[in-house]
Amino acid sequence: MSVRLTVKQRSEQGGADKPSVVMLDDDVITLGRDQACHVVLAQQAVSRSHARISRDGTLFFVEDLGSSYGTQINGQKLPKGEKHLLRNGDVIAIAQFDVTFDRVAASENGKGEGSGTQHVARQVVKDVMRGLSAGGQQPYFRIMNGPRDGERIEIADAQEYVIGRDETADIIFKDDLVSRRHVKVRRDWSGVHVEDLGSRNGIKINKKRSPGKTLSDRDEVEVGGVRLLFLDPNDPRDALVVLPDATDHDGDDDDELDDESTRMEDGEESLISKRKRVKAEKKAKKEQEAPEEEEAPPEEAPPADEAPPEGEGDNAGEAEGEPPPDEEGADAPAGEEGEEGEGGDGDDGDDGEGAGRFGIDLTNRSTLIGIGIGAAALLIGIVVLILLVAGA
């Protein structure tokens, strides 16, 4: 099993530089500014030995080594000297560097026979068979801090354990924050349960205060100042990341990705980045070719509204036989032309001629009323003028 670390440096403008991928299979991986580190983060804010990733069986833990500016896991600050269990996709933030952690499946033989997917499938079957045989491995607590860091406390089936500071407790922790009888752990057919026994400081499960709970794999229980990580080997865990090889390529990409693209060397892009780039180029090429294929059929087919040749078609004789507008207007009666108002150029349309000269529509009632009022006002004015002249 290998570890893939994807290192990405954030720029001051808010963007990010091109990430680099580091593949390692060491049990202890150091990150820092010193050139002796496995992952060198060349920046002044990074300590010489800033953080460390350690392996315990199939589990990986990260811890801060007392750095000046600290370490964050998925946006949460990691206390100095405290270990944190890593999962696939966890982001370790160190200064302006984001390091993404992934466990990667490796081929059983170094020659790469069979795909990584087949190897993972075989490994899952082995794990299941191992769990069924002899009743499977016992769930246990792993002590995550203090002088007993790394110690395992197995939990047998159908048993109860009392954790506390008193000598009569089943599991004793000499810590001032731990009560004499602090918490009870019980395992039965339904799982492993923890219950607070009325302690002074209580218990926390996954950083939250709780009176008790049925534990799941990788739950973290805090008893006073002691951190206990619950691990159940029989529960399914994060699947390993499978790096595609020559047998996993799609048929469309076989011509684009050759044997050289399956190798990861210094300064080269990762295999996944190459596959994404090739697919993006093929998609863009198809989009550019699509409009040309759509425009080709209309060029070959004749236009739908093209006029037929002279002398052909049902409407050809009608178009030629239609009289010109002048002849049609001459044959039309003079009275009809005047009523329509379109024959203003003729001499027989009296109504049309009057409307054209004065611009008054005598058929409109409002116009007639207005003319009447105006005439009445004019008459009154004439009478008043006559009276004034007669009085003088």
PDB file of C-alpha atoms in Angstrom, residues 386-392:
ATOM      1  CA  ILE A 386     -73.709  94.665 -34.447  1.00  0.00           C
ATOM      2  CA  LEU A 387     -75.137  95.777 -31.089  1.00  0.00           C
ATOM      3  CA  LEU A 388     -72.010  97.658 -30.232  1.00  0.00           C
ATOM      4  CA  VAL A 389     -72.020  99.452 -33.580  1.00  0.00           C
ATOM      5  CA  ALA A 390     -75.733 100.332 -33.265  1.00  0.00           C
ATOM      6  CA  GLY A 391     -75.267 101.771 -29.767  1.00  0.00           C
ATOM      7  CA  ALA A 392     -72.430 103.959 -30.875  1.00  0.00           C
TER       8      ALA A 392
END
